[in-house]
Short mmCIF file of C-alpha atoms and ligand atoms in Angstrom, two decimals:
data_model
loop_
_atom_site.label_atom_id
_atom_site.label_comp_id
_atom_site.label_asym_id
_atom_site.label_seq_id
_atom_site.Cartn_x
_atom_site.Cartn_y
_atom_site.Cartn_z
CA MET X 1 12.26 7.61 25.18
CA ALA X 2 9.02 7.79 23.24
CA LEU X 3 7.37 10.16 21.63
CA THR X 4 4.85 12.68 21.57
CA ILE X 5 1.15 10.63 20.15
CA ALA X 6 -1.72 13.43 18.84
CA PRO X 7 -4.80 12.92 20.55
CA ARG X 8 -6.48 10.11 18.57
CA PRO X 9 -10.94 10.37 18.74
CA ALA X 10 -12.69 7.72 19.86
CA GLY X 11 -14.25 6.60 15.75
CA THR X 12 -14.91 7.94 12.56
CA ARG X 13 -17.31 8.94 10.82
CA ILE X 14 -18.41 9.31 6.68
CA ALA X 15 -20.21 12.57 6.69
CA GLY X 16 -21.00 12.73 2.81
CA LEU X 17 -21.06 11.46 -0.49
CA GLY X 18 -20.68 13.02 -3.87
CA HIS X 19 -20.74 11.25 -7.54
CA TYR X 20 -20.70 12.02 -11.15
CA GLN X 21 -21.49 10.49 -13.62
CA PRO X 22 -21.39 11.11 -18.30
CA PRO X 23 -23.35 12.49 -19.21
CA THR X 24 -23.54 10.24 -21.95
CA ILE X 25 -25.93 7.32 -22.25
CA VAL X 26 -24.17 4.10 -24.82
CA THR X 27 -26.63 1.71 -25.57
CA ASN X 28 -26.57 -2.78 -24.91
CA SER X 29 -27.70 -1.68 -29.28
CA ASP X 30 -24.91 1.71 -29.41
CA ILE X 31 -21.85 -1.14 -28.75
CA ILE X 32 -24.02 -3.69 -31.29
CA ALA X 33 -24.10 -0.64 -33.65
CA ARG X 34 -19.99 -0.23 -33.48
CA GLY X 35 -19.69 -3.85 -34.75
CA VAL X 36 -19.09 -5.85 -31.41
CA ASP X 37 -19.50 -9.36 -32.23
CA THR X 38 -21.79 -9.19 -29.57
CA ASN X 39 -25.81 -9.22 -28.61
CA ASP X 40 -27.94 -6.87 -25.53
CA GLU X 41 -29.42 -11.15 -24.46
CA TRP X 42 -26.15 -12.33 -24.16
CA ILE X 43 -25.26 -8.29 -22.29
CA ARG X 44 -27.79 -8.55 -20.14
CA SER X 45 -28.58 -11.61 -18.86
CA ARG X 46 -24.84 -12.99 -18.39
CA VAL X 47 -23.57 -9.47 -17.10
CA GLY X 48 -26.75 -7.47 -15.88
CA ILE X 49 -25.64 -4.40 -18.10
CA THR X 50 -28.37 -2.38 -20.40
CA GLU X 51 -26.29 0.40 -21.23
CA ARG X 52 -23.26 2.80 -18.91
CA ARG X 53 -21.89 6.30 -19.33
CA PHE X 54 -18.87 7.23 -21.28
CA ALA X 55 -16.77 9.81 -20.62
CA MET X 56 -16.11 12.43 -23.75
CA ASP X 57 -14.19 15.73 -22.81
CA GLU X 58 -14.25 15.00 -19.39
CA THR X 59 -10.66 13.99 -17.19
CA MET X 60 -10.60 11.60 -14.52
CA LEU X 61 -9.54 14.24 -12.85
CA ASP X 62 -12.68 16.30 -14.00
CA MET X 63 -14.70 13.63 -12.35
CA ALA X 64 -12.99 13.22 -8.92
CA GLU X 65 -13.10 17.25 -9.02
CA VAL X 66 -17.75 16.68 -9.39
CA ALA X 67 -17.86 14.21 -7.04
CA SER X 68 -15.70 16.18 -4.94
CA SER X 69 -16.89 19.71 -4.03
CA LYS X 70 -20.48 17.56 -4.27
CA ALA X 71 -19.21 15.18 -1.49
CA LEU X 72 -17.80 18.66 0.36
CA ALA X 73 -21.27 20.15 0.64
CA ASN X 74 -23.03 17.09 1.29
CA SER X 75 -20.47 16.45 4.63
CA GLY X 76 -21.31 19.81 6.06
CA ILE X 77 -17.14 19.87 5.53
CA GLY X 78 -15.56 22.18 3.83
CA ALA X 79 -12.16 22.32 1.54
CA ALA X 80 -9.98 24.93 4.05
CA ASP X 81 -10.73 22.14 6.50
CA ILE X 82 -9.78 18.65 5.07
CA ASP X 83 -6.30 17.89 5.16
CA LEU X 84 -5.89 14.09 3.34
CA VAL X 85 -6.73 13.86 0.35
CA ILE X 86 -6.71 10.25 -1.08
CA LEU X 87 -7.87 8.88 -4.43
CA ALA X 88 -8.81 5.59 -5.35
CA THR X 89 -8.15 4.99 -9.48
CA CYS X 90 -5.81 2.72 -12.21
CA THR X 91 -6.44 4.78 -14.49
CA GLY X 92 -4.60 7.76 -13.21
CA GLN X 93 -3.71 9.84 -16.26
CA GLN X 94 -0.28 9.91 -15.95
CA GLN X 95 2.34 7.53 -14.54
CA VAL X 96 4.13 10.80 -12.58
CA PRO X 97 2.80 12.47 -10.66
CA GLY X 98 -0.52 10.58 -8.81
CA GLY X 99 -3.63 12.37 -9.31
CA ALA X 100 -4.76 13.43 -6.23
CA ALA X 101 -2.73 17.05 -5.09
CA THR X 102 -4.21 17.66 -8.44
CA LEU X 103 -7.80 17.14 -7.14
CA ALA X 104 -7.03 19.03 -3.67
CA ALA X 105 -5.69 22.30 -5.60
CA ARG X 106 -8.24 22.44 -7.96
CA LEU X 107 -10.59 22.67 -5.00
CA GLY X 108 -8.77 24.83 -3.18
CA ILE X 109 -7.58 22.40 -0.76
CA GLN X 110 -4.61 23.99 0.88
CA THR X 111 -1.61 22.05 1.07
CA PRO X 112 -2.67 18.30 1.51
CA GLY X 113 -1.71 15.45 2.09
CA ALA X 114 -2.45 13.67 -1.28
CA TYR X 115 -1.76 9.85 -2.63
CA ASP X 116 -3.04 8.18 -4.74
CA VAL X 117 -4.14 4.37 -4.25
CA ASN X 118 -4.41 1.80 -6.69
CA ALA X 119 -6.61 -1.37 -5.73
CA ALA X 120 -8.38 -1.33 -8.65
CA CYS X 121 -12.11 -2.39 -8.07
CA ALA X 122 -11.38 -2.38 -4.76
CA GLY X 123 -9.91 0.96 -3.96
CA PHE X 124 -12.06 2.96 -2.19
CA VAL X 125 -12.75 0.75 0.18
CA TYR X 126 -9.48 0.64 1.14
CA ALA X 127 -10.08 4.49 1.11
CA VAL X 128 -11.69 4.31 3.19
CA ALA X 129 -10.14 2.38 5.52
CA SER X 130 -7.25 3.97 4.42
CA ALA X 131 -9.18 7.61 5.95
CA SER X 132 -10.18 5.64 8.53
CA ASN X 133 -6.99 4.80 9.67
CA ALA X 134 -5.19 8.36 9.29
CA VAL X 135 -7.87 9.63 11.69
CA LEU X 136 -8.74 7.82 14.21
CA ALA X 137 -4.78 7.88 14.37
CA GLY X 138 -5.20 11.54 14.73
CA ASP X 139 -2.68 12.51 11.43
CA ALA X 140 -5.07 13.80 9.82
CA HIS X 141 -9.05 15.67 10.60
CA ASN X 142 -10.91 14.95 8.06
CA VAL X 143 -10.31 13.02 4.86
CA LEU X 144 -11.33 13.12 1.06
CA VAL X 145 -11.60 9.67 -0.73
CA VAL X 146 -12.37 10.14 -4.13
CA GLY X 147 -12.78 6.54 -6.32
CA SER X 148 -12.12 7.94 -9.68
CA GLU X 149 -12.04 6.79 -13.42
CA LYS X 150 -12.03 6.52 -16.80
CA LEU X 151 -11.74 2.56 -18.52
CA THR X 152 -12.55 3.96 -20.95
CA ASP X 153 -9.52 5.13 -21.88
CA TYR X 154 -8.05 1.96 -21.22
CA VAL X 155 -9.96 -0.37 -22.64
CA ASP X 156 -10.98 -1.78 -26.11
CA LEU X 157 -13.88 -1.06 -26.82
CA PHE X 158 -13.71 -4.31 -29.04
CA ASP X 159 -13.16 -6.58 -27.19
CA ARG X 160 -16.36 -8.76 -26.62
CA GLY X 161 -14.82 -9.77 -23.29
CA THR X 162 -13.88 -6.12 -21.85
CA GLY X 163 -15.19 -3.31 -23.64
CA ILE X 164 -18.76 -3.77 -23.16
CA ILE X 165 -18.28 -4.02 -19.01
CA PHE X 166 -16.23 -0.90 -18.35
CA ALA X 167 -17.22 2.85 -18.18
CA ASP X 168 -17.12 5.89 -16.60
CA GLY X 169 -17.66 7.92 -13.61
CA ALA X 170 -15.96 8.73 -9.73
CA GLY X 171 -18.04 9.10 -5.73
CA ALA X 172 -16.68 10.29 -3.65
CA ALA X 173 -16.66 10.26 0.25
CA VAL X 174 -15.58 13.24 3.37
CA VAL X 175 -14.41 11.12 6.23
CA THR X 176 -14.06 12.40 9.62
CA ALA X 177 -13.99 12.22 13.71
CA SER X 178 -16.81 10.58 15.64
CA ASP X 179 -17.61 10.60 18.69
CA LYS X 180 -18.58 6.86 18.40
CA ALA X 181 -17.84 4.36 16.32
CA GLY X 182 -19.38 4.74 12.14
CA ILE X 183 -16.79 3.08 10.27
CA GLY X 184 -16.02 -0.46 11.15
CA PRO X 185 -12.97 -2.42 10.44
CA VAL X 186 -11.51 -3.99 8.19
CA VAL X 187 -11.40 -7.36 5.48
CA TRP X 188 -8.97 -6.63 3.35
CA GLY X 189 -6.70 -9.03 1.36
CA SER X 190 -5.87 -9.82 -2.00
CA ASP X 191 -4.26 -13.24 -4.40
CA GLY X 192 -1.02 -12.24 -5.67
CA ASP X 193 -0.59 -15.36 -7.16
CA ASN X 194 -3.70 -14.68 -10.19
CA ALA X 195 -2.49 -11.26 -10.66
CA ALA X 196 -2.72 -11.79 -14.40
CA ALA X 197 -6.26 -12.72 -14.46
CA ILE X 198 -6.59 -9.15 -14.55
CA ILE X 199 -3.67 -6.84 -16.34
CA THR X 200 -3.19 -3.87 -18.60
CA ASP X 201 -1.38 -5.66 -21.57
CA ARG X 202 2.09 -3.44 -22.13
CA GLU X 203 1.26 -3.39 -25.96
CA SER X 204 -2.10 -1.92 -26.26
CA ASN X 205 -1.87 -0.09 -23.00
CA THR X 206 -5.78 -2.04 -22.78
CA LEU X 207 -7.50 -4.15 -19.97
CA ARG X 208 -7.20 -7.31 -20.35
CA GLN X 209 -9.42 -10.36 -17.92
CA GLU X 210 -9.46 -13.84 -16.91
CA GLY X 211 -13.59 -13.59 -16.64
CA GLN X 212 -14.52 -16.62 -15.93
CA THR X 213 -10.97 -16.96 -13.21
CA VAL X 214 -12.24 -14.19 -11.87
CA TYR X 215 -15.60 -14.53 -11.99
CA ARG X 216 -15.52 -18.10 -9.70
CA TRP X 217 -12.83 -15.89 -7.41
CA ALA X 218 -15.07 -13.82 -6.56
CA THR X 219 -18.60 -16.03 -6.18
CA SER X 220 -16.22 -18.21 -4.14
CA THR X 221 -14.56 -15.64 -1.65
CA MET X 222 -17.00 -12.60 -1.34
CA GLY X 223 -19.22 -14.66 0.19
CA GLY X 224 -16.87 -14.97 3.31
CA VAL X 225 -15.82 -11.04 3.41
CA ALA X 226 -18.78 -9.98 3.19
CA LEU X 227 -19.66 -11.99 6.46
CA GLU X 228 -16.81 -11.46 8.05
CA ALA X 229 -16.95 -7.65 7.94
CA CYS X 230 -20.56 -7.40 10.13
CA LYS X 231 -18.87 -10.03 12.46
CA ARG X 232 -16.11 -7.58 13.49
CA ALA X 233 -18.33 -4.28 12.96
CA GLY X 234 -20.99 -7.02 15.17
CA VAL X 235 -23.25 -5.83 13.03
CA SER X 236 -25.94 -8.71 11.58
CA PRO X 237 -26.61 -8.85 8.13
CA ASP X 238 -30.35 -8.95 9.73
CA GLU X 239 -29.73 -5.63 10.90
CA LEU X 240 -27.92 -4.59 7.57
CA ALA X 241 -29.77 -1.44 5.95
CA ALA X 242 -28.32 -2.21 2.14
CA PHE X 243 -25.38 -4.30 0.91
CA ILE X 244 -22.91 -2.52 -1.25
CA PRO X 245 -20.84 -4.76 -3.70
CA HIS X 246 -18.57 -4.01 -6.00
CA GLN X 247 -20.53 -3.49 -9.12
CA ALA X 248 -18.72 -5.55 -11.84
CA ASN X 249 -22.17 -8.22 -12.98
CA LEU X 250 -25.41 -8.62 -11.57
CA ARG X 251 -24.88 -12.68 -11.21
CA ILE X 252 -21.65 -12.19 -9.08
CA ILE X 253 -23.96 -8.99 -7.03
CA ASP X 254 -26.69 -11.83 -6.53
CA LEU X 255 -24.75 -14.68 -5.84
CA ILE X 256 -23.19 -13.01 -2.29
CA ALA X 257 -25.84 -11.47 -1.68
CA LYS X 258 -27.32 -15.19 -1.49
CA LYS X 259 -24.52 -15.79 0.61
CA LEU X 260 -25.25 -12.82 2.81
CA ASP X 261 -28.70 -13.74 3.54
CA SER X 262 -29.61 -10.74 5.05
CA ALA X 263 -33.35 -9.68 5.48
CA SER X 264 -33.30 -6.45 5.46
CA ALA X 265 -30.65 -5.23 3.74
CA VAL X 266 -31.58 -3.21 0.07
CA ILE X 267 -28.95 -4.72 -2.86
CA ALA X 268 -26.88 -2.35 -5.08
CA ARG X 269 -27.72 -3.21 -9.29
CA ASP X 270 -26.54 -0.05 -10.29
CA ILE X 271 -24.03 -2.13 -12.47
CA VAL X 272 -27.45 -1.99 -14.72
CA THR X 273 -27.37 1.39 -16.52
CA SER X 274 -23.79 2.17 -14.57
CA GLY X 275 -21.59 -0.64 -16.06
CA ASN X 276 -18.27 -1.37 -14.55
CA THR X 277 -16.92 1.53 -13.03
CA SER X 278 -13.86 0.09 -10.90
CA SER X 279 -13.16 2.03 -8.11
CA ALA X 280 -15.96 4.45 -7.95
CA SER X 281 -18.87 2.12 -8.57
CA ILE X 282 -19.22 1.99 -4.88
CA PRO X 283 -19.44 4.91 -3.99
CA ILE X 284 -21.90 6.27 -7.15
CA ALA X 285 -24.35 3.42 -5.68
CA LEU X 286 -24.13 4.80 -2.13
CA SER X 287 -24.33 8.06 -3.02
CA LYS X 288 -27.65 7.64 -5.95
CA MET X 289 -28.96 5.04 -2.75
CA LEU X 290 -29.33 7.78 -0.14
CA GLU X 291 -30.06 10.13 -3.10
CA ARG X 292 -32.65 8.45 -3.69
CA GLY X 293 -33.86 7.91 0.19
CA GLU X 294 -33.98 4.20 0.69
CA ILE X 295 -30.77 4.22 3.12
CA ALA X 296 -32.14 6.09 6.46
CA SER X 297 -28.73 8.27 8.33
CA GLY X 298 -27.58 5.74 10.75
CA ALA X 299 -28.14 2.86 9.45
CA PRO X 300 -25.58 0.23 8.60
CA ILE X 301 -24.33 -0.56 5.15
CA LEU X 302 -22.36 -3.16 4.31
CA LEU X 303 -19.01 -2.43 1.17
CA VAL X 304 -16.93 -5.20 -0.56
CA GLY X 305 -14.75 -4.63 -3.10
CA PHE X 306 -12.50 -7.17 -5.72
CA GLY X 307 -10.59 -7.21 -8.37
CA ALA X 308 -7.03 -5.79 -10.28
CA GLY X 309 -4.52 -7.34 -7.77
CA LEU X 310 -6.40 -10.10 -7.77
CA THR X 311 -7.54 -6.80 -4.01
CA TYR X 312 -10.79 -7.24 -1.78
CA ALA X 313 -11.51 -5.35 0.95
CA GLY X 314 -15.53 -5.09 2.62
CA GLN X 315 -16.01 -3.09 5.92
CA VAL X 316 -19.66 -2.14 7.27
CA VAL X 317 -20.42 1.95 7.37
CA LEU X 318 -22.99 4.52 8.78
CA ALA X 319 -24.66 6.34 6.93
CA PRO X 320 -24.69 10.00 6.87
O1 UT7 Z 1 -14.54 -5.68 -11.85
C1 UT7 Z 1 -13.37 -6.49 -11.41
C2 UT7 Z 1 -13.13 -8.00 -11.23
N1 UT7 Z 1 -14.28 -8.71 -13.20
C3 UT7 Z 1 -15.15 -9.68 -12.48
O2 UT7 Z 1 -15.79 -9.19 -11.09
C4 UT7 Z 1 -15.73 -9.80 -13.49
C5 UT7 Z 1 -15.84 -11.44 -13.32
N2 UT7 Z 1 -16.07 -11.48 -14.87
C6 UT7 Z 1 -17.30 -12.20 -15.74
O3 UT7 Z 1 -18.05 -11.09 -15.35
C7 UT7 Z 1 -17.64 -13.23 -16.20
O4 UT7 Z 1 -16.84 -14.12 -16.34
C8 UT7 Z 1 -17.43 -12.30 -18.04
C9 UT7 Z 1 -18.97 -11.19 -17.62
C10 UT7 Z 1 -16.34 -11.13 -18.00
C11 UT7 Z 1 -17.58 -13.46 -18.56
O5 UT7 Z 1 -18.58 -13.49 -18.86
P1 UT7 Z 1 -18.95 -15.72 -19.10
O6 UT7 Z 1 -20.09 -15.78 -18.55
O7 UT7 Z 1 -18.32 -16.01 -18.04
O8 UT7 Z 1 -18.44 -15.18 -20.21
P2 UT7 Z 1 -17.04 -17.14 -20.92
O9 UT7 Z 1 -16.03 -15.83 -21.63
O10 UT7 Z 1 -17.25 -18.33 -20.09
O11 UT7 Z 1 -18.25 -17.18 -22.44
C12 UT7 Z 1 -18.96 -18.17 -22.43
C13 UT7 Z 1 -19.46 -17.59 -23.96
C14 UT7 Z 1 -18.59 -18.31 -25.06
O12 UT7 Z 1 -19.12 -19.05 -25.66
P3 UT7 Z 1 -19.21 -20.34 -25.64
O13 UT7 Z 1 -17.15 -20.94 -25.80
O14 UT7 Z 1 -19.82 -20.73 -25.02
O15 UT7 Z 1 -19.68 -20.43 -27.24
C15 UT7 Z 1 -17.93 -16.33 -25.42
O16 UT7 Z 1 -17.46 -17.07 -26.48
O17 UT7 Z 1 -19.91 -16.23 -24.68
C16 UT7 Z 1 -19.15 -16.06 -25.36
N3 UT7 Z 1 -18.91 -13.96 -24.74
C17 UT7 Z 1 -19.84 -13.51 -25.15
N4 UT7 Z 1 -20.94 -13.70 -26.11
C18 UT7 Z 1 -21.29 -12.37 -27.20
C19 UT7 Z 1 -18.36 -13.75 -24.54
N5 UT7 Z 1 -18.48 -12.97 -23.77
C20 UT7 Z 1 -19.71 -12.42 -24.85
C21 UT7 Z 1 -19.71 -11.27 -25.73
N6 UT7 Z 1 -21.04 -11.09 -25.95
N7 UT7 Z 1 -20.06 -9.85 -24.99
#
């Protein structure tokens, strides 16, 4: 026998985005004033950050909630119509339960499917792809996708390798059905042999990263991922309105952009004032670009996430 499957839409699209960044700005001078063995020139030239945002009282879920409310309002899709919530985070408030169901309850979303994704800095792109696939399969109609991180809970702020880089924030998107494809095929993959390159130290519960290993991997691999995501979506790099790579390091962003070699794309450089917010960095940068009116509705945008795992994911989406 064959089982009945749900009716399937022709495509999916992002209907709206929103973001939240904590109001507390921490400059490089503030970091140095804490006694961290670093300097402003090194941080600017090697990483590209001038300031970042640290959450104070806000929890990871508080930030997710605000970003989600904005995404719902911008999408025109109400909480009552969301039937799946996917929360991308690697800074969950506890091991169990995951945060997605609690987030849904806080937003007044009734009995949705709800789960967390831990693909670190690639998490938002994984979550958008999973949301799109759920809608394309007919298993969900409207999906809330969130990337939210309170990295300051898991970073030794006195460690010069991580304390100067990571920060807090959240970004969210609503994925829904469409009569044409507004979310392209995902190019995703991983390199588990190098899993130890970014890892939570069990004793101190803080993040450690082998910066050079990750830098070499990202700069040698992500250009190809970016080009392949364009190819699979049937979009030339010269047709892109924007390129939004994970905001890990300005030098990495510029090297991947050079390999993409797009004559048209605005390159997201949100790291300069936001730091590295892991799974939140792509939706925050995208939401801010849309708010500033830098991307026309329907224009193609390339997203490329990469990070702990090691994991990566790239995808072209059309602007809401
Ligand atoms: O989001 C998840 C994915 N993560 C990434 O993509 C991160 C990728 N990696 C990177 O972005 C870079 O490797 C870092 C920003 C983490 C580090 O930059 P780097 O250029 O790779 O620095 P390094 O660790 O190789 O150190 C170079 C020099 C060393 O000095 P010497 O030995 O050359 O004299 C370090 O001691 O820079 C020194 N250094 C610093 N100096 C001032 C390292 N950290 C600092 C610091 N301030 N914070």
